[in-house]
Amino acid sequence: MIRVHRLVPHILLLVGLGTSALPAQTVRPLSKPVLDSLLQHRHGRPLLLNFWATWCEPCREEFPDLLTAAKEFAGKADIIAVSVDDRDDKESSVVPFLKGQKSTIPAFIADIHPVDSLINAVDRQWTGAIPLTILYDTLGVKRTVLKGQRTLAEFRSAIESLLKKR
Amino acid sequence: MKTILTLFLTAFAMAGTPDTVENFTLNDYNGAPVELASFKDAKAVVLMFISTQCPVSNAYNERMAALHNDYASKNVVILGINSNKAESPDDIKQHAADKQFHFPILKDLHNVIADKLDANHTPEVFVLHPVSHAVLYHGRIDDAQREAKVTTKDLRAALDEILAGKPVTVKETKAFGCSIKREK
């Protein structure tokens, strides 16, 4: 028997990702089911997840390059930003930052607790240092982990590498 | 040859958290040398990677000061370590004065110790056996940046177990923090 309530996050996610008309300031919670759904439903496109926070200066510095990469690879790869800010800071800090960046990429805020569970759900080798960028192939398999601040050239190279392997 | 050896040792050192920490000497923010081995009579030594600029590290300022105030009398030594390339000894000294840190803070030039311990962000702590320098606990101070949201005081729990002569139950924890800004 299909438990409909368990499908809700997946349905909402698919609607959200498929709807480019969603306001840029929409920041959705990233639960474990949502994370799993992101990895499962690739639709033939690699995925780049960028973990960041408004309190992280290198994260803020690399964000414009992330947005540029998203525009360059629109339709070919999915680039998604996941804030690890405190959820209470979503409206006061995360949304304003994204608005200021004129961000159009899907945005989430981490909602997996406790913090160890979130970090380990993403990558057991991850210590929690941000920014962290992880690239998954079209099957949702983790292929590249980029630790620390990165440049547009590095984002491009990582994405192109996955596109070539399709 | 020396360069190759240095690179090899650096790569080896960065292969993850070591089980034990080699003795080292770093200067504090006044330029005075502080040697890890000099604390062999302590109950435990806490190496705490901190920052003057990281908002997460700064969110823990009061808790760091409180840790020293609460555990110094119990012969637990807390050593702050600053490995961030852009934070000078003078910055560290001023920050310590402002935040009333009464524990030594050492400047890790060229992030040598951060590399040896594979320390990645601030704040990040390593609790060491005072003689063997075995890593007894590694990870976060507690589980929330906002003190009102803390549910587990992981570092205190580890120290209390050590002081009670018990093995540390939770030896490794994780948390978010600002990446240590290393020299490349």
Tab-separated table of C-alpha atoms in Angstrom:
chain	number	residue	atom	x	y	z
A	1	MET	CA	0.000	0.000	0.000
A	2	ILE	CA	1.359	3.373	-0.937
A	3	ARG	CA	1.621	5.686	2.075
A	4	VAL	CA	0.712	8.930	0.476
A	5	HIS	CA	2.067	11.125	3.227
A	6	ARG	CA	5.556	9.759	2.596
A	7	LEU	CA	5.332	10.829	-1.020
A	8	VAL	CA	4.516	14.429	-0.160
A	9	PRO	CA	8.088	15.712	0.210
A	10	HIS	CA	9.039	14.022	-3.041
A	11	ILE	CA	6.071	15.470	-4.876
A	12	LEU	CA	6.749	18.936	-3.537
A	13	LEU	CA	10.400	18.621	-4.426
A	14	LEU	CA	9.684	17.546	-7.985
A	15	VAL	CA	7.168	20.323	-8.424
A	16	GLY	CA	9.625	22.799	-6.983
A	17	LEU	CA	12.591	21.746	-9.055
A	18	GLY	CA	10.522	21.636	-12.203
A	19	THR	CA	9.016	25.027	-11.644
A	20	SER	CA	11.510	27.690	-12.547
A	21	ALA	CA	8.828	30.241	-11.706
A	22	LEU	CA	9.343	29.636	-7.965
A	23	PRO	CA	10.500	32.888	-6.344
A	24	ALA	CA	14.241	32.915	-5.795
A	25	GLN	CA	13.700	33.597	-2.127
A	26	THR	CA	11.811	30.326	-1.612
A	27	VAL	CA	13.978	28.329	0.743
A	28	ARG	CA	12.716	24.868	1.506
A	29	PRO	CA	13.716	22.515	4.324
A	30	LEU	CA	16.138	19.772	3.354
A	31	SER	CA	15.097	16.686	5.249
A	32	LYS	CA	16.589	13.247	4.717
A	33	PRO	CA	13.733	12.145	2.418
A	34	VAL	CA	14.168	15.311	0.373
A	35	LEU	CA	17.914	14.774	0.117
A	36	ASP	CA	17.355	11.181	-0.977
A	37	SER	CA	14.797	12.312	-3.519
A	38	LEU	CA	17.208	14.874	-4.967
A	39	LEU	CA	19.759	12.144	-5.505
A	40	GLN	CA	17.274	9.641	-6.906
A	41	HIS	CA	15.491	11.882	-9.388
A	42	ARG	CA	18.275	13.098	-11.635
A	43	HIS	CA	16.413	13.063	-14.957
A	44	GLY	CA	19.656	12.506	-16.808
A	45	ARG	CA	21.391	15.500	-15.255
A	46	PRO	CA	24.301	15.597	-12.813
A	47	LEU	CA	23.746	17.424	-9.534
A	48	LEU	CA	25.911	19.933	-7.704
A	49	LEU	CA	25.048	20.518	-4.045
A	50	ASN	CA	26.709	23.494	-2.413
A	51	PHE	CA	26.616	23.657	1.384
A	52	TRP	CA	26.992	27.181	2.656
A	53	ALA	CA	25.925	29.603	5.368
A	54	THR	CA	25.426	33.333	5.599
A	55	TRP	CA	28.005	33.437	8.379
A	56	CYS	CA	30.623	31.852	6.157
A	57	GLU	CA	32.647	34.483	4.290
A	58	PRO	CA	34.213	32.168	1.699
A	59	CYS	CA	30.734	30.753	1.052
A	60	ARG	CA	29.412	34.219	0.329
A	61	GLU	CA	32.427	35.011	-1.836
A	62	GLU	CA	32.032	31.990	-4.072
A	63	PHE	CA	28.231	32.277	-4.382
A	64	PRO	CA	28.270	34.554	-7.456
A	65	ASP	CA	30.473	32.026	-9.254
A	66	LEU	CA	28.025	29.301	-8.318
A	67	LEU	CA	25.192	31.322	-9.833
A	68	THR	CA	27.198	31.947	-13.002
A	69	ALA	CA	27.885	28.229	-13.304
A	70	ALA	CA	24.183	27.539	-12.827
A	71	LYS	CA	23.331	29.833	-15.743
A	72	GLU	CA	26.012	28.343	-17.966
A	73	PHE	CA	24.859	24.798	-17.350
A	74	ALA	CA	21.111	25.449	-17.196
A	75	GLY	CA	19.252	22.429	-18.492
A	76	LYS	CA	22.381	20.284	-18.401
A	77	ALA	CA	23.146	20.098	-14.686
A	78	ASP	CA	21.237	20.958	-11.502
A	79	ILE	CA	22.952	23.302	-9.077
A	80	ILE	CA	21.355	23.573	-5.662
A	81	ALA	CA	22.340	25.612	-2.621
A	82	VAL	CA	21.852	24.170	0.857
A	83	SER	CA	22.185	26.589	3.728
A	84	VAL	CA	23.325	25.238	7.079
A	85	ASP	CA	22.254	28.409	8.859
A	86	ASP	CA	20.069	28.034	11.892
A	87	ARG	CA	16.520	27.602	10.662
A	88	ASP	CA	15.458	30.539	12.797
A	89	ASP	CA	17.678	32.725	10.597
A	90	LYS	CA	16.028	31.741	7.332
A	91	GLU	CA	13.891	34.839	6.902
A	92	SER	CA	16.286	37.283	8.536
A	93	SER	CA	19.533	36.134	6.919
A	94	VAL	CA	19.239	33.434	4.258
A	95	VAL	CA	16.401	34.884	2.196
A	96	PRO	CA	17.850	38.418	2.157
A	97	PHE	CA	21.233	37.092	1.071
A	98	LEU	CA	19.710	35.124	-1.793
A	99	LYS	CA	17.653	38.117	-2.839
A	100	GLY	CA	20.731	40.298	-2.775
A	101	GLN	CA	22.525	37.804	-4.987
A	102	LYS	CA	19.511	37.686	-7.336
A	103	SER	CA	19.756	33.955	-6.960
A	104	THR	CA	17.577	31.821	-9.194
A	105	ILE	CA	18.872	28.418	-8.152
A	106	PRO	CA	16.831	26.077	-5.959
A	107	ALA	CA	17.609	26.797	-2.330
A	108	PHE	CA	17.201	24.652	0.750
A	109	ILE	CA	17.961	24.995	4.428
A	110	ALA	CA	19.236	21.965	6.294
A	111	ASP	CA	16.567	20.247	8.338
A	112	ILE	CA	18.213	17.014	9.410
A	113	HIS	CA	18.831	16.645	13.129
A	114	PRO	CA	21.015	16.171	15.046
A	115	VAL	CA	23.818	17.886	13.164
A	116	ASP	CA	25.896	14.701	13.005
A	117	SER	CA	23.059	13.015	11.149
A	118	LEU	CA	23.029	15.741	8.540
A	119	ILE	CA	26.761	15.744	8.051
A	120	ASN	CA	26.979	11.959	7.879
A	121	ALA	CA	23.943	11.734	5.574
A	122	VAL	CA	25.780	13.928	3.098
A	123	ASP	CA	29.259	12.432	3.460
A	124	ARG	CA	30.721	10.445	6.322
A	125	GLN	CA	34.131	11.924	5.571
A	126	TRP	CA	32.789	15.463	5.872
A	127	THR	CA	33.956	17.168	9.061
A	128	GLY	CA	31.377	19.946	8.837
A	129	ALA	CA	33.677	22.575	7.384
A	130	ILE	CA	32.018	24.765	4.784
A	131	PRO	CA	31.833	25.686	1.987
A	132	LEU	CA	31.507	22.171	0.649
A	133	THR	CA	30.484	21.308	-2.884
A	134	ILE	CA	29.547	17.793	-3.857
A	135	LEU	CA	28.848	16.610	-7.374
A	136	TYR	CA	26.735	13.600	-8.167
A	137	ASP	CA	26.409	11.881	-11.524
A	138	THR	CA	23.174	11.234	-13.378
A	139	LEU	CA	22.538	8.180	-11.211
A	140	GLY	CA	22.900	10.181	-8.013
A	141	VAL	CA	26.277	8.637	-7.212
A	142	LYS	CA	28.738	10.936	-5.493
A	143	ARG	CA	31.660	11.600	-7.793
A	144	THR	CA	33.466	14.733	-6.665
A	145	VAL	CA	33.887	16.490	-3.337
A	146	LEU	CA	35.254	20.029	-3.394
A	147	LYS	CA	36.271	21.294	0.010
A	148	GLY	CA	36.568	24.998	0.697
A	149	GLN	CA	36.028	28.028	-1.477
A	150	ARG	CA	36.107	27.355	-5.215
A	151	THR	CA	36.283	29.401	-8.368
A	152	LEU	CA	34.026	29.476	-11.392
A	153	ALA	CA	36.699	27.613	-13.325
A	154	GLU	CA	36.686	24.837	-10.739
A	155	PHE	CA	32.888	24.570	-10.747
A	156	ARG	CA	32.908	24.462	-14.537
A	157	SER	CA	35.626	21.844	-14.699
A	158	ALA	CA	33.871	19.582	-12.194
A	159	ILE	CA	30.522	19.832	-13.981
A	160	GLU	CA	32.022	19.374	-17.427
A	161	SER	CA	33.838	16.308	-16.205
A	162	LEU	CA	30.534	14.725	-15.237
A	163	LEU	CA	28.814	15.777	-18.432
A	164	LYS	CA	31.528	14.100	-20.474
A	165	LYS	CA	30.959	10.820	-18.650
A	166	ARG	CA	27.259	10.640	-19.461
B	1	MET	CA	65.038	16.253	-1.552
B	2	LYS	CA	63.993	18.288	1.497
B	3	THR	CA	60.978	19.600	-0.430
B	4	ILE	CA	59.939	16.088	-1.411
B	5	LEU	CA	60.270	14.903	2.174
B	6	THR	CA	58.270	17.870	3.448
B	7	LEU	CA	55.526	17.245	0.919
B	8	PHE	CA	55.424	13.559	1.827
B	9	LEU	CA	55.188	14.315	5.535
B	10	THR	CA	52.525	16.941	4.924
B	11	ALA	CA	50.453	14.535	2.838
B	12	PHE	CA	50.846	11.839	5.464
B	13	ALA	CA	49.905	14.254	8.219
B	14	MET	CA	46.772	15.253	6.377
B	15	ALA	CA	45.541	11.685	6.080
B	16	GLY	CA	42.934	12.123	8.893
B	17	THR	CA	42.832	12.638	12.630
B	18	PRO	CA	45.843	10.902	14.144
B	19	ASP	CA	45.486	8.529	17.092
B	20	THR	CA	48.203	10.405	18.939
B	21	VAL	CA	49.657	13.863	18.535
B	22	GLU	CA	53.362	14.506	18.254
B	23	ASN	CA	54.869	16.872	20.745
B	24	PHE	CA	55.086	20.394	19.431
B	25	THR	CA	56.026	23.883	20.485
B	26	LEU	CA	54.158	26.964	19.331
B	27	ASN	CA	54.486	30.565	20.412
B	28	ASP	CA	51.623	32.222	22.210
B	29	TYR	CA	50.421	35.667	21.164
B	30	ASN	CA	53.179	37.256	23.231
B	31	GLY	CA	55.815	35.228	21.413
B	32	ALA	CA	56.518	32.942	24.355
B	33	PRO	CA	57.049	29.291	23.421
B	34	VAL	CA	54.560	26.760	24.765
B	35	GLU	CA	55.360	23.059	24.536
B	36	LEU	CA	52.653	20.399	24.578
B	37	ALA	CA	54.817	18.029	26.618
B	38	SER	CA	55.127	20.565	29.417
B	39	PHE	CA	51.585	19.704	30.541
B	40	LYS	CA	52.344	16.084	31.418
B	41	ASP	CA	51.048	16.563	34.938
B	42	ALA	CA	47.632	17.728	33.802
B	43	LYS	CA	44.561	15.474	33.784
B	44	ALA	CA	43.917	16.251	30.126
B	45	VAL	CA	44.989	18.756	27.500
B	46	VAL	CA	42.403	20.364	25.238
B	47	LEU	CA	43.591	21.748	21.911
B	48	MET	CA	40.917	24.142	20.736
B	49	PHE	CA	41.187	25.517	17.203
B	50	ILE	CA	39.606	28.949	17.277
B	51	SER	CA	39.326	32.110	15.249
B	52	THR	CA	39.057	35.799	15.937
B	53	GLN	CA	36.825	36.338	12.903
B	54	CYS	CA	34.699	33.229	12.431
B	55	PRO	CA	31.119	33.926	13.579
B	56	VAL	CA	30.727	30.320	14.709
B	57	SER	CA	33.896	30.386	16.785
B	58	ASN	CA	32.822	33.723	18.207
B	59	ALA	CA	29.413	32.301	19.070
B	60	TYR	CA	31.321	30.059	21.464
B	61	ASN	CA	33.426	32.771	23.113
B	62	GLU	CA	31.572	32.747	26.422
B	63	ARG	CA	31.448	28.986	26.471
B	64	MET	CA	35.173	28.783	25.801
B	65	ALA	CA	35.907	31.175	28.625
B	66	ALA	CA	33.585	29.210	30.886
B	67	LEU	CA	35.302	25.941	29.992
B	68	HIS	CA	38.617	27.327	31.149
B	69	ASN	CA	37.108	28.822	34.268
B	70	ASP	CA	35.363	25.573	35.157
B	71	TYR	CA	38.106	23.088	34.354
B	72	ALA	CA	41.384	24.870	35.140
B	73	SER	CA	40.924	24.133	38.832
B	74	LYS	CA	40.451	20.475	37.902
B	75	ASN	CA	43.863	20.461	36.214
B	76	VAL	CA	42.521	20.379	32.677
B	77	VAL	CA	44.665	22.520	30.399
B	78	ILE	CA	42.992	24.369	27.550
B	79	LEU	CA	45.213	25.609	24.741
B	80	GLY	CA	43.636	27.738	22.052
B	81	ILE	CA	45.246	27.356	18.644
B	82	ASN	CA	44.846	29.867	15.833
B	83	SER	CA	45.860	28.532	12.440
B	84	ASN	CA	44.151	31.153	10.289
B	85	LYS	CA	46.671	32.808	8.014
B	86	ALA	CA	45.137	36.272	8.267
B	87	GLU	CA	44.868	36.395	12.068
B	88	SER	CA	48.025	37.802	13.601
B	89	PRO	CA	49.307	37.354	17.144
B	90	ASP	CA	48.248	40.931	17.855
B	91	ASP	CA	44.729	40.173	16.571
B	92	ILE	CA	44.631	37.093	18.773
B	93	LYS	CA	45.889	38.989	21.802
B	94	GLN	CA	43.307	41.735	21.403
B	95	HIS	CA	40.514	39.224	20.847
B	96	ALA	CA	41.544	37.268	23.934
B	97	ALA	CA	41.540	40.427	26.013
B	98	ASP	CA	38.145	41.485	24.702
B	99	LYS	CA	36.591	38.082	25.330
B	100	GLN	CA	38.375	37.519	28.638
B	101	PHE	CA	40.106	34.359	27.565
B	102	HIS	CA	42.486	33.365	30.337
B	103	PHE	CA	43.895	30.321	28.589
B	104	PRO	CA	46.973	30.368	26.364
B	105	ILE	CA	46.331	30.874	22.677
B	106	LEU	CA	49.039	29.700	20.344
B	107	LYS	CA	49.732	30.919	16.844
B	108	ASP	CA	50.042	28.019	14.414
B	109	LEU	CA	52.132	29.646	11.713
B	110	HIS	CA	51.767	28.028	8.303
B	111	ASN	CA	49.026	25.820	9.791
B	112	VAL	CA	51.548	23.125	10.650
B	113	ILE	CA	49.666	21.743	13.645
B	114	ALA	CA	46.287	22.046	11.918
B	115	ASP	CA	47.702	19.924	9.117
B	116	LYS	CA	49.164	17.341	11.496
B	117	LEU	CA	45.845	16.962	13.302
B	118	ASP	CA	43.768	17.357	10.138
B	119	ALA	CA	41.870	20.146	11.868
B	120	ASN	CA	39.384	21.621	9.445
B	121	HIS	CA	37.285	24.303	11.024
B	122	THR	CA	36.701	26.526	13.998
B	123	PRO	CA	35.830	25.744	16.621
B	124	GLU	CA	37.201	22.211	16.687
B	125	VAL	CA	38.651	20.475	19.719
B	126	PHE	CA	41.025	17.625	20.421
B	127	VAL	CA	41.279	16.289	23.964
B	128	LEU	CA	44.622	14.623	24.572
B	129	HIS	CA	46.030	12.314	27.190
B	130	PRO	CA	48.602	14.494	28.977
B	131	VAL	CA	51.476	12.020	28.616
B	132	SER	CA	50.834	9.829	25.591
B	133	HIS	CA	48.985	12.593	23.679
B	134	ALA	CA	46.486	10.015	22.508
B	135	VAL	CA	43.360	11.675	21.151
B	136	LEU	CA	40.625	10.882	23.667
B	137	TYR	CA	37.926	13.056	22.108
B	138	HIS	CA	37.693	14.982	18.863
B	139	GLY	CA	34.997	17.249	17.535
B	140	ARG	CA	32.674	19.919	18.771
B	141	ILE	CA	32.237	21.779	22.005
B	142	ASP	CA	28.480	21.135	21.933
B	143	ASP	CA	25.744	20.582	19.381
B	144	ALA	CA	24.395	24.087	18.742
B	145	GLN	CA	25.849	27.456	17.874
B	146	ARG	CA	23.101	29.104	19.889
B	147	GLU	CA	23.616	28.195	23.506
B	148	ALA	CA	19.880	28.140	24.147
B	149	LYS	CA	19.560	25.274	21.655
B	150	VAL	CA	22.289	23.063	23.079
B	151	THR	CA	21.144	19.534	23.874
B	152	THR	CA	24.509	17.797	24.265
B	153	LYS	CA	27.589	19.352	25.863
B	154	ASP	CA	29.945	16.931	24.224
B	155	LEU	CA	33.307	18.350	25.270
B	156	ARG	CA	32.241	18.730	28.911
B	157	ALA	CA	30.859	15.189	28.889
B	158	ALA	CA	34.186	13.856	27.629
B	159	LEU	CA	36.191	15.859	30.171
B	160	ASP	CA	33.959	14.755	33.033
B	161	GLU	CA	34.428	11.132	32.058
B	162	ILE	CA	38.189	11.571	31.867
B	163	LEU	CA	38.248	13.249	35.268
B	164	ALA	CA	36.179	10.388	36.680
B	165	GLY	CA	38.681	7.888	35.334
B	166	LYS	CA	36.182	6.506	32.851
B	167	PRO	CA	36.646	5.865	29.145
B	168	VAL	CA	35.153	8.523	26.916
B	169	THR	CA	31.797	7.298	25.646
B	170	VAL	CA	31.430	9.521	22.598
B	171	LYS	CA	34.890	9.940	21.148
B	172	GLU	CA	34.036	11.713	17.914
B	173	THR	CA	31.426	14.323	17.016
B	174	LYS	CA	30.814	16.686	14.125
B	175	ALA	CA	29.545	20.219	13.697
B	176	PHE	CA	29.563	23.066	11.211
B	177	GLY	CA	32.182	25.745	11.386
B	178	CYS	CA	34.289	28.111	9.322
B	179	SER	CA	37.009	26.355	7.363
B	180	ILE	CA	40.469	27.064	8.717
B	181	LYS	CA	42.020	29.509	6.286
B	182	ARG	CA	45.245	27.822	5.458
B	183	GLU	CA	48.285	29.001	3.609
B	184	LYS	CA	48.445	27.131	0.324
